[in-house]
PDB file of C-alpha atoms in Angstrom:
ATOM      1  CA  MET S1061    -104.857 -63.393 -60.672  1.00 82.00           C
ATOM      2  CA  LEU S1062    -106.499 -66.699 -61.527  1.00 91.00           C
ATOM      3  CA  SER S1063    -109.134 -68.485 -59.495  1.00 89.00           C
ATOM      4  CA  LYS S1064    -108.556 -72.229 -59.111  1.00 93.00           C
ATOM      5  CA  PRO S1065    -112.165 -72.883 -57.978  1.00 91.00           C
ATOM      6  CA  ILE S1066    -113.563 -71.068 -61.035  1.00 93.00           C
ATOM      7  CA  PHE S1067    -111.132 -72.853 -63.354  1.00 95.00           C
ATOM      8  CA  LYS S1068    -112.092 -76.250 -61.903  1.00 95.00           C
ATOM      9  CA  GLN S1069    -115.793 -75.443 -62.205  1.00 94.00           C
ATOM     10  CA  THR S1070    -115.352 -74.291 -65.798  1.00 95.00           C
ATOM     11  CA  LEU S1071    -113.358 -77.412 -66.602  1.00 96.00           C
ATOM     12  CA  LYS S1072    -116.050 -79.624 -65.089  1.00 96.00           C
ATOM     13  CA  ALA S1073    -118.820 -77.839 -66.986  1.00 95.00           C
ATOM     14  CA  ASN S1074    -117.072 -78.046 -70.357  1.00 96.00           C
ATOM     15  CA  ILE S1075    -115.068 -81.287 -70.198  1.00 97.00           C
ATOM     16  CA  LYS S1076    -117.662 -83.406 -72.050  1.00 97.00           C
ATOM     17  CA  LEU S1077    -117.834 -81.000 -74.982  1.00 97.00           C
ATOM     18  CA  TRP S1078    -114.053 -80.758 -75.104  1.00 98.00           C
ATOM     19  CA  LEU S1079    -113.672 -84.541 -75.023  1.00 98.00           C
ATOM     20  CA  ILE S1080    -116.177 -85.050 -77.841  1.00 98.00           C
ATOM     21  CA  PHE S1081    -114.410 -82.647 -80.192  1.00 98.00           C
ATOM     22  CA  THR S1082    -110.923 -83.824 -79.211  1.00 98.00           C
ATOM     23  CA  ILE S1083    -111.788 -87.487 -79.760  1.00 98.00           C
ATOM     24  CA  ILE S1084    -113.489 -86.823 -83.112  1.00 98.00           C
ATOM     25  CA  MET S1085    -110.616 -84.684 -84.392  1.00 98.00           C
ATOM     26  CA  THR S1086    -107.987 -87.159 -83.203  1.00 98.00           C
ATOM     27  CA  ALA S1087    -109.831 -90.070 -84.810  1.00 98.00           C
ATOM     28  CA  LEU S1088    -110.183 -88.214 -88.123  1.00 97.00           C
ATOM     29  CA  HIS S1089    -106.515 -87.295 -88.073  1.00 97.00           C
ATOM     30  CA  ILE S1090    -105.460 -90.893 -87.426  1.00 97.00           C
ATOM     31  CA  ILE S1091    -107.774 -92.231 -90.151  1.00 95.00           C
ATOM     32  CA  LEU S1092    -106.444 -89.783 -92.744  1.00 93.00           C
ATOM     33  CA  ILE S1093    -102.889 -90.745 -91.860  1.00 94.00           C
ATOM     34  CA  ALA S1094    -103.665 -94.469 -91.955  1.00 93.00           C
ATOM     35  CA  VAL S1095    -105.437 -94.494 -95.337  1.00 89.00           C
ATOM     36  CA  PHE S1096    -102.926 -92.341 -97.184  1.00 83.00           C
ATOM     37  CA  ASP S1097    -101.490 -93.938-100.288  1.00 76.00           C
ATOM     38  CA  ALA S1098     -99.607 -91.892-102.860  1.00 64.00           C
ATOM     39  CA  SER S1099    -100.897 -93.937-105.813  1.00 66.00           C
ATOM     40  CA  THR S1100    -104.492 -93.593-104.641  1.00 61.00           C
ATOM     41  CA  ILE S1101    -104.160 -89.828-104.324  1.00 63.00           C
ATOM     42  CA  SER S1102    -102.629 -89.691-107.812  1.00 62.00           C
ATOM     43  CA  ASP S1103    -105.560 -91.666-109.228  1.00 61.00           C
ATOM     44  CA  MET S1104    -108.033 -89.375-107.483  1.00 58.00           C
ATOM     45  CA  SER S1105    -106.178 -86.333-108.781  1.00 57.00           C
ATOM     46  CA  GLY S1106    -106.582 -87.671-112.312  1.00 59.00           C
ATOM     47  CA  MET S1107    -110.305 -88.234-111.801  1.00 60.00           C
ATOM     48  CA  VAL S1108    -111.002 -84.685-110.658  1.00 53.00           C
ATOM     49  CA  LYS S1109    -108.532 -82.979-112.980  1.00 58.00           C
ATOM     50  CA  ASP S1110    -109.827 -79.681-114.388  1.00 58.00           C
ATOM     51  CA  THR S1111    -112.583 -79.521-111.769  1.00 57.00           C
ATOM     52  CA  PRO S1112    -112.789 -77.305-108.647  1.00 55.00           C
ATOM     53  CA  LEU S1113    -112.185 -80.383-106.491  1.00 55.00           C
ATOM     54  CA  ALA S1114    -108.675 -80.715-107.903  1.00 57.00           C
ATOM     55  CA  ASN S1115    -107.539 -77.787-105.740  1.00 59.00           C
ATOM     56  CA  LEU S1116    -108.735 -79.540-102.587  1.00 57.00           C
ATOM     57  CA  LEU S1117    -106.559 -82.608-103.052  1.00 59.00           C
ATOM     58  CA  GLY S1118    -103.335 -80.655-103.075  1.00 55.00           C
ATOM     59  CA  GLU S1119    -100.043 -82.260-103.960  1.00 59.00           C
ATOM     60  CA  ALA S1120     -99.869 -86.053-104.205  1.00 65.00           C
ATOM     61  CA  THR S1121     -97.714 -86.205-101.080  1.00 82.00           C
ATOM     62  CA  PHE S1122     -98.528 -87.178 -97.539  1.00 88.00           C
ATOM     63  CA  LEU S1123     -98.304 -83.703 -96.003  1.00 92.00           C
ATOM     64  CA  GLY S1124     -99.753 -82.147 -99.157  1.00 89.00           C
ATOM     65  CA  MET S1125    -102.842 -84.296 -98.734  1.00 87.00           C
ATOM     66  CA  LEU S1126    -103.132 -83.502 -95.031  1.00 93.00           C
ATOM     67  CA  SER S1127    -102.704 -79.777 -95.649  1.00 92.00           C
ATOM     68  CA  LYS S1128    -105.724 -79.703 -97.970  1.00 88.00           C
ATOM     69  CA  THR S1129    -107.927 -82.057 -95.973  1.00 90.00           C
ATOM     70  CA  PHE S1130    -107.355 -82.045 -92.220  1.00 95.00           C
ATOM     71  CA  TYR S1131    -105.483 -78.721 -91.990  1.00 96.00           C
ATOM     72  CA  GLY S1132    -107.779 -77.117 -94.531  1.00 93.00           C
ATOM     73  CA  ILE S1133    -111.226 -78.424 -93.611  1.00 94.00           C
ATOM     74  CA  GLN S1134    -111.910 -80.866 -90.737  1.00 94.00           C
ATOM     75  CA  GLY S1135    -109.105 -79.724 -88.455  1.00 96.00           C
ATOM     76  CA  VAL S1136    -110.212 -76.108 -88.842  1.00 97.00           C
ATOM     77  CA  LEU S1137    -114.009 -76.375 -88.895  1.00 97.00           C
ATOM     78  CA  LEU S1138    -114.407 -78.674 -85.877  1.00 97.00           C
ATOM     79  CA  PRO S1139    -112.362 -76.576 -83.426  1.00 98.00           C
ATOM     80  CA  ILE S1140    -114.142 -73.444 -84.697  1.00 98.00           C
ATOM     81  CA  VAL S1141    -117.461 -75.010 -83.675  1.00 98.00           C
ATOM     82  CA  PHE S1142    -115.960 -75.963 -80.296  1.00 98.00           C
ATOM     83  CA  ILE S1143    -114.637 -72.422 -79.828  1.00 98.00           C
ATOM     84  CA  ILE S1144    -117.963 -70.809 -80.710  1.00 98.00           C
ATOM     85  CA  MET S1145    -119.895 -72.950 -78.242  1.00 97.00           C
ATOM     86  CA  THR S1146    -117.341 -72.679 -75.448  1.00 97.00           C
ATOM     87  CA  ALA S1147    -116.512 -68.967 -75.721  1.00 97.00           C
ATOM     88  CA  ASN S1148    -120.185 -68.031 -75.579  1.00 96.00           C
ATOM     89  CA  SER S1149    -120.817 -70.260 -72.552  1.00 95.00           C
ATOM     90  CA  LEU S1150    -117.875 -68.801 -70.620  1.00 96.00           C
ATOM     91  CA  ILE S1151    -119.114 -65.194 -70.444  1.00 95.00           C
ATOM     92  CA  ALA S1152    -122.158 -64.068 -72.461  1.00 93.00           C
ATOM     93  CA  SER S1153    -124.307 -67.092 -71.701  1.00 93.00           C
ATOM     94  CA  GLN S1154    -123.661 -66.735 -67.971  1.00 92.00           C
ATOM     95  CA  VAL S1155    -124.558 -63.041 -68.057  1.00 92.00           C
ATOM     96  CA  ASP S1156    -127.680 -63.824 -70.081  1.00 89.00           C
ATOM     97  CA  ARG S1157    -128.810 -66.556 -67.655  1.00 88.00           C
ATOM     98  CA  GLY S1158    -127.991 -64.525 -64.555  1.00 84.00           C
ATOM     99  CA  SER S1159    -125.412 -66.953 -63.167  1.00 85.00           C
ATOM    100  CA  MET S1160    -122.692 -64.328 -63.616  1.00 87.00           C
ATOM    101  CA  ALA S1161    -124.532 -62.101 -61.137  1.00 80.00           C
ATOM    102  CA  TYR S1162    -124.314 -64.841 -58.518  1.00 79.00           C
ATOM    103  CA  LEU S1163    -120.615 -65.362 -59.210  1.00 81.00           C
ATOM    104  CA  LEU S1164    -119.804 -61.660 -58.966  1.00 83.00           C
ATOM    105  CA  SER S1165    -121.789 -61.305 -55.758  1.00 79.00           C
ATOM    106  CA  THR S1166    -118.899 -63.112 -54.063  1.00 80.00           C
ATOM    107  CA  PRO S1167    -115.605 -61.306 -53.267  1.00 84.00           C
ATOM    108  CA  THR S1168    -114.232 -62.546 -56.605  1.00 83.00           C
ATOM    109  CA  LYS S1169    -113.204 -59.656 -58.861  1.00 90.00           C
ATOM    110  CA  ARG S1170    -114.411 -59.303 -62.431  1.00 91.00           C
ATOM    111  CA  SER S1171    -110.838 -59.339 -63.665  1.00 91.00           C
ATOM    112  CA  THR S1172    -110.217 -62.673 -61.946  1.00 93.00           C
ATOM    113  CA  VAL S1173    -113.352 -64.224 -63.448  1.00 94.00           C
ATOM    114  CA  VAL S1174    -112.752 -63.120 -67.024  1.00 95.00           C
ATOM    115  CA  LEU S1175    -109.017 -63.870 -66.943  1.00 96.00           C
ATOM    116  CA  THR S1176    -109.665 -67.374 -65.593  1.00 96.00           C
ATOM    117  CA  GLN S1177    -112.221 -68.034 -68.335  1.00 97.00           C
ATOM    118  CA  ALA S1178    -109.784 -66.824 -70.996  1.00 98.00           C
ATOM    119  CA  VAL S1179    -107.021 -69.043 -69.632  1.00 98.00           C
ATOM    120  CA  TYR S1180    -109.372 -72.030 -69.671  1.00 98.00           C
ATOM    121  CA  LEU S1181    -110.269 -71.514 -73.344  1.00 98.00           C
ATOM    122  CA  ILE S1182    -106.640 -71.096 -74.395  1.00 98.00           C
ATOM    123  CA  THR S1183    -105.509 -74.073 -72.305  1.00 98.00           C
ATOM    124  CA  SER S1184    -108.245 -76.290 -73.735  1.00 98.00           C
ATOM    125  CA  LEU S1185    -107.007 -75.513 -77.263  1.00 98.00           C
ATOM    126  CA  ILE S1186    -103.361 -76.114 -76.348  1.00 98.00           C
ATOM    127  CA  VAL S1187    -104.130 -79.532 -74.862  1.00 98.00           C
ATOM    128  CA  MET S1188    -106.443 -80.423 -77.757  1.00 98.00           C
ATOM    129  CA  ILE S1189    -103.813 -79.651 -80.415  1.00 98.00           C
ATOM    130  CA  LEU S1190    -101.096 -81.383 -78.381  1.00 98.00           C
ATOM    131  CA  ILE S1191    -103.134 -84.590 -78.183  1.00 98.00           C
ATOM    132  CA  ILE S1192    -103.871 -84.478 -81.910  1.00 98.00           C
ATOM    133  CA  THR S1193    -100.193 -83.841 -82.675  1.00 98.00           C
ATOM    134  CA  LEU S1194     -98.958 -86.701 -80.498  1.00 98.00           C
ATOM    135  CA  ALA S1195    -101.578 -89.062 -81.919  1.00 98.00           C
ATOM    136  CA  GLY S1196    -100.605 -88.012 -85.430  1.00 97.00           C
ATOM    137  CA  TYR S1197     -96.894 -88.407 -84.743  1.00 97.00           C
ATOM    138  CA  THR S1198     -97.459 -91.927 -83.417  1.00 97.00           C
ATOM    139  CA  SER S1199     -99.745 -92.825 -86.325  1.00 96.00           C
ATOM    140  CA  ILE S1200     -97.215 -91.606 -88.890  1.00 95.00           C
ATOM    141  CA  HIS S1201     -94.621 -94.016 -87.503  1.00 93.00           C
ATOM    142  CA  LEU S1202     -97.155 -96.850 -87.335  1.00 93.00           C
ATOM    143  CA  PHE S1203     -98.788 -96.451 -90.755  1.00 91.00           C
ATOM    144  CA  GLN S1204     -96.339 -94.410 -92.841  1.00 88.00           C
ATOM    145  CA  GLY S1205     -92.974 -95.685 -91.670  1.00 80.00           C
ATOM    146  CA  ASP S1206     -91.770 -96.252 -95.240  1.00 76.00           C
ATOM    147  CA  VAL S1207     -92.734 -92.771 -96.447  1.00 80.00           C
ATOM    148  CA  ASP S1208     -90.199 -89.927 -96.365  1.00 83.00           C
ATOM    149  CA  ILE S1209     -91.925 -87.254 -94.280  1.00 91.00           C
ATOM    150  CA  ASN S1210     -90.501 -83.946 -93.118  1.00 94.00           C
ATOM    151  CA  MET S1211     -91.531 -84.051 -89.471  1.00 96.00           C
ATOM    152  CA  THR S1212     -90.498 -80.435 -88.907  1.00 97.00           C
ATOM    153  CA  ASN S1213     -93.090 -79.380 -91.460  1.00 96.00           C
ATOM    154  CA  TYR S1214     -95.641 -81.620 -89.753  1.00 97.00           C
ATOM    155  CA  PHE S1215     -95.041 -79.944 -86.386  1.00 98.00           C
ATOM    156  CA  MET S1216     -95.186 -76.506 -88.028  1.00 98.00           C
ATOM    157  CA  LEU S1217     -98.592 -77.396 -89.498  1.00 98.00           C
ATOM    158  CA  ASN S1218     -99.826 -78.173 -86.005  1.00 98.00           C
ATOM    159  CA  LEU S1219     -98.297 -75.011 -84.565  1.00 98.00           C
ATOM    160  CA  GLY S1220     -99.964 -73.012 -87.331  1.00 98.00           C
ATOM    161  CA  LEU S1221    -103.278 -74.710 -86.614  1.00 98.00           C
ATOM    162  CA  PHE S1222    -103.013 -73.780 -82.946  1.00 98.00           C
ATOM    163  CA  LEU S1223    -102.161 -70.150 -83.722  1.00 98.00           C
ATOM    164  CA  LEU S1224    -105.136 -69.941 -86.087  1.00 98.00           C
ATOM    165  CA  MET S1225    -107.418 -71.376 -83.406  1.00 98.00           C
ATOM    166  CA  PHE S1226    -105.897 -69.040 -80.802  1.00 98.00           C
ATOM    167  CA  ALA S1227    -106.710 -66.030 -82.993  1.00 98.00           C
ATOM    168  CA  THR S1228    -110.161 -67.412 -83.835  1.00 98.00           C
ATOM    169  CA  SER S1229    -110.973 -68.052 -80.184  1.00 98.00           C
ATOM    170  CA  SER S1230    -109.991 -64.476 -79.343  1.00 98.00           C
ATOM    171  CA  ILE S1231    -112.674 -63.227 -81.749  1.00 98.00           C
ATOM    172  CA  SER S1232    -115.401 -65.356 -80.172  1.00 98.00           C
ATOM    173  CA  PHE S1233    -114.205 -64.566 -76.648  1.00 98.00           C
ATOM    174  CA  PHE S1234    -114.084 -60.838 -77.370  1.00 98.00           C
ATOM    175  CA  PHE S1235    -117.710 -60.738 -78.506  1.00 98.00           C
ATOM    176  CA  SER S1236    -118.735 -62.939 -75.591  1.00 97.00           C
ATOM    177  CA  CYS S1237    -117.274 -60.239 -73.328  1.00 96.00           C
ATOM    178  CA  VAL S1238    -118.849 -57.377 -75.284  1.00 96.00           C
ATOM    179  CA  PHE S1239    -122.457 -58.597 -75.379  1.00 94.00           C
ATOM    180  CA  ASN S1240    -124.786 -59.511 -72.537  1.00 92.00           C
ATOM    181  CA  LEU S1241    -127.125 -61.573 -74.711  1.00 93.00           C
ATOM    182  CA  THR S1242    -126.240 -64.961 -76.172  1.00 94.00           C
ATOM    183  CA  LYS S1243    -127.900 -64.177 -79.514  1.00 96.00           C
ATOM    184  CA  ASN S1244    -125.656 -61.154 -80.052  1.00 96.00           C
ATOM    185  CA  SER S1245    -122.542 -62.938 -78.857  1.00 96.00           C
ATOM    186  CA  LEU S1246    -123.163 -65.822 -81.272  1.00 96.00           C
ATOM    187  CA  ALA S1247    -124.126 -63.566 -84.173  1.00 97.00           C
ATOM    188  CA  TRP S1248    -120.682 -61.963 -84.136  1.00 98.00           C
ATOM    189  CA  GLY S1249    -118.573 -64.555 -82.316  1.00 97.00           C
ATOM    190  CA  ALA S1250    -119.788 -67.326 -84.625  1.00 97.00           C
ATOM    191  CA  GLY S1251    -120.514 -65.305 -87.752  1.00 97.00           C
ATOM    192  CA  ILE S1252    -117.031 -63.868 -88.258  1.00 98.00           C
ATOM    193  CA  PRO S1253    -115.040 -67.119 -87.732  1.00 98.00           C
ATOM    194  CA  MET S1254    -117.442 -69.066 -89.978  1.00 97.00           C
ATOM    195  CA  ALA S1255    -117.260 -66.353 -92.645  1.00 97.00           C
ATOM    196  CA  PHE S1256    -113.455 -66.508 -92.542  1.00 97.00           C
ATOM    197  CA  PHE S1257    -113.570 -70.301 -92.912  1.00 96.00           C
ATOM    198  CA  LEU S1258    -115.986 -70.212 -95.862  1.00 95.00           C
ATOM    199  CA  LEU S1259    -114.103 -67.444 -97.673  1.00 94.00           C
ATOM    200  CA  LYS S1260    -110.853 -69.392 -97.373  1.00 93.00           C
ATOM    201  CA  LEU S1261    -112.542 -72.615 -98.517  1.00 92.00           C
ATOM    202  CA  MET S1262    -114.159 -70.920-101.525  1.00 91.00           C
ATOM    203  CA  GLY S1263    -110.830 -69.417-102.511  1.00 89.00           C
ATOM    204  CA  ASP S1264    -109.139 -72.809-102.278  1.00 85.00           C
ATOM    205  CA  VAL S1265    -111.836 -74.647-104.256  1.00 83.00           C
ATOM    206  CA  ASP S1266    -112.298 -72.220-107.141  1.00 79.00           C
ATOM    207  CA  SER S1267    -109.307 -70.379-108.581  1.00 76.00           C
ATOM    208  CA  SER S1268    -111.645 -67.659-109.908  1.00 78.00           C
ATOM    209  CA  LEU S1269    -112.553 -66.890-106.288  1.00 82.00           C
ATOM    210  CA  GLU S1270    -108.980 -67.047-105.012  1.00 82.00           C
ATOM    211  CA  LYS S1271    -108.958 -63.379-103.975  1.00 85.00           C
ATOM    212  CA  LEU S1272    -111.736 -64.081-101.471  1.00 86.00           C
ATOM    213  CA  LYS S1273    -109.464 -66.114 -99.233  1.00 85.00           C
ATOM    214  CA  TYR S1274    -107.174 -63.134 -98.686  1.00 86.00           C
ATOM    215  CA  ILE S1275    -110.076 -61.332 -97.009  1.00 93.00           C
ATOM    216  CA  SER S1276    -110.028 -64.152 -94.474  1.00 95.00           C
ATOM    217  CA  MET S1277    -107.778 -64.248 -91.442  1.00 97.00           C
ATOM    218  CA  ASN S1278    -107.469 -67.998 -92.120  1.00 96.00           C
ATOM    219  CA  ALA S1279    -105.210 -67.227 -95.074  1.00 95.00           C
ATOM    220  CA  LEU S1280    -102.508 -66.409 -92.510  1.00 97.00           C
ATOM    221  CA  PHE S1281    -102.286 -70.163 -91.894  1.00 97.00           C
ATOM    222  CA  ASP S1282    -100.338 -70.686 -95.126  1.00 95.00           C
ATOM    223  CA  THR S1283     -99.823 -74.430 -95.436  1.00 95.00           C
ATOM    224  CA  HIS S1284     -98.285 -74.024 -98.894  1.00 92.00           C
ATOM    225  CA  ALA S1285     -95.500 -71.838 -97.486  1.00 96.00           C
ATOM    226  CA  ILE S1286     -94.886 -74.304 -94.654  1.00 97.00           C
ATOM    227  CA  LEU S1287     -94.525 -77.280 -97.011  1.00 94.00           C
ATOM    228  CA  ASN S1288     -92.524 -75.519 -99.705  1.00 93.00           C
ATOM    229  CA  GLY S1289     -89.914 -73.654 -97.704  1.00 92.00           C
ATOM    230  CA  GLY S1290     -91.660 -70.291 -97.864  1.00 94.00           C
ATOM    231  CA  ASN S1291     -91.563 -67.577 -95.235  1.00 95.00           C
ATOM    232  CA  TYR S1292     -94.487 -67.898 -92.831  1.00 96.00           C
ATOM    233  CA  THR S1293     -93.010 -66.221 -89.748  1.00 97.00           C
ATOM    234  CA  ILE S1294     -94.898 -62.957 -90.296  1.00 97.00           C
ATOM    235  CA  GLN S1295     -98.176 -64.841 -90.679  1.00 97.00           C
ATOM    236  CA  PHE S1296     -97.599 -66.798 -87.472  1.00 98.00           C
ATOM    237  CA  VAL S1297     -96.675 -63.651 -85.555  1.00 98.00           C
ATOM    238  CA  SER S1298     -99.747 -61.879 -86.943  1.00 98.00           C
ATOM    239  CA  LEU S1299    -102.048 -64.647 -85.676  1.00 98.00           C
ATOM    240  CA  ALA S1300    -100.404 -64.499 -82.251  1.00 98.00           C
ATOM    241  CA  VAL S1301    -100.754 -60.702 -82.104  1.00 98.00           C
ATOM    242  CA  ILE S1302    -104.417 -60.833 -83.154  1.00 98.00           C
ATOM    243  CA  GLY S1303    -105.109 -63.344 -80.386  1.00 98.00           C
ATOM    244  CA  ILE S1304    -103.270 -61.409 -77.682  1.00 98.00           C
ATOM    245  CA  VAL S1305    -104.858 -58.078 -78.638  1.00 98.00           C
ATOM    246  CA  LEU S1306    -108.446 -59.369 -78.821  1.00 98.00           C
ATOM    247  CA  TYR S1307    -108.177 -61.387 -75.607  1.00 98.00           C
ATOM    248  CA  SER S1308    -106.768 -58.315 -73.857  1.00 98.00           C
ATOM    249  CA  LEU S1309    -109.518 -56.081 -75.254  1.00 98.00           C
ATOM    250  CA  GLY S1310    -112.203 -58.577 -74.282  1.00 97.00           C
ATOM    251  CA  ILE S1311    -110.931 -58.758 -70.713  1.00 96.00           C
ATOM    252  CA  ARG S1312    -110.776 -54.956 -70.500  1.00 96.00           C
ATOM    253  CA  VAL S1313    -114.298 -54.519 -71.917  1.00 96.00           C
ATOM    254  CA  PHE S1314    -115.793 -57.004 -69.471  1.00 94.00           C
ATOM    255  CA  LYS S1315    -114.048 -55.371 -66.510  1.00 92.00           C
ATOM    256  CA  ASN S1316    -115.420 -51.926 -67.343  1.00 91.00           C
ATOM    257  CA  LYS S1317    -118.856 -52.472 -68.881  1.00 88.00           C
ATOM    258  CA  ASP S1318    -122.240 -52.227 -67.166  1.00 81.00           C
ATOM    259  CA  LEU S1319    -123.731 -55.593 -66.306  1.00 81.00           C
ATOM    260  CA  PRO S1320    -127.400 -56.409 -65.569  1.00 74.00           C
ATOM    261  CA  LEU S1321    -126.603 -57.577 -62.047  1.00 61.00           C
TER     262      LEU S1321
END
């Protein structure tokens, strides 16, 4: 069961942070769409040819550029930071500060509290990605109306981004449920997602380090397969399963663990 009062309170407490990240990500997405020019990307590709930066530019196509920039760096890193901050504040930070003790002193069950917090985090990501997708869709028609763009691939990129963030948020939420201290929650809940991001980025930048990215869960968001007709169903399902399993485990751990109440 969910608690509407707890959900509203959580929404009120986190709305400013959510708005900041959503606005920044949406603005970056719109700017990248607006400034895209195939000839410019080709010129840049020539300038950085035979350097590690060449791998970051991707193909000289609209979606190829977005897949290496927004869907490879900004659109992944920014929501990871949002997830880390929010997931910790939802459970571990409240236990650490003692506010969780006050909340659980009411007739509200632990299961209701932790489930409501999980639903808030997932919902915040869904709405965030939806806003970015709609803004991007509108911007494509405004700024790139004369460019042939496979919109199905564009929507699949956004779906893949959400599934990656869903799985990433489950990691941070799980450790927020496991630990009673913020420092421990952040050490694991921030350390693992950031390590995954950096390993994937290093593998993309330097071909000699390519194997590193396959250690990262982020490699399951295979933008190359999406844009080139590859099979990415298994990867998408894997991200969804990771998210469901870790959210479920986190909820179970919090319900059964000893709390300093």
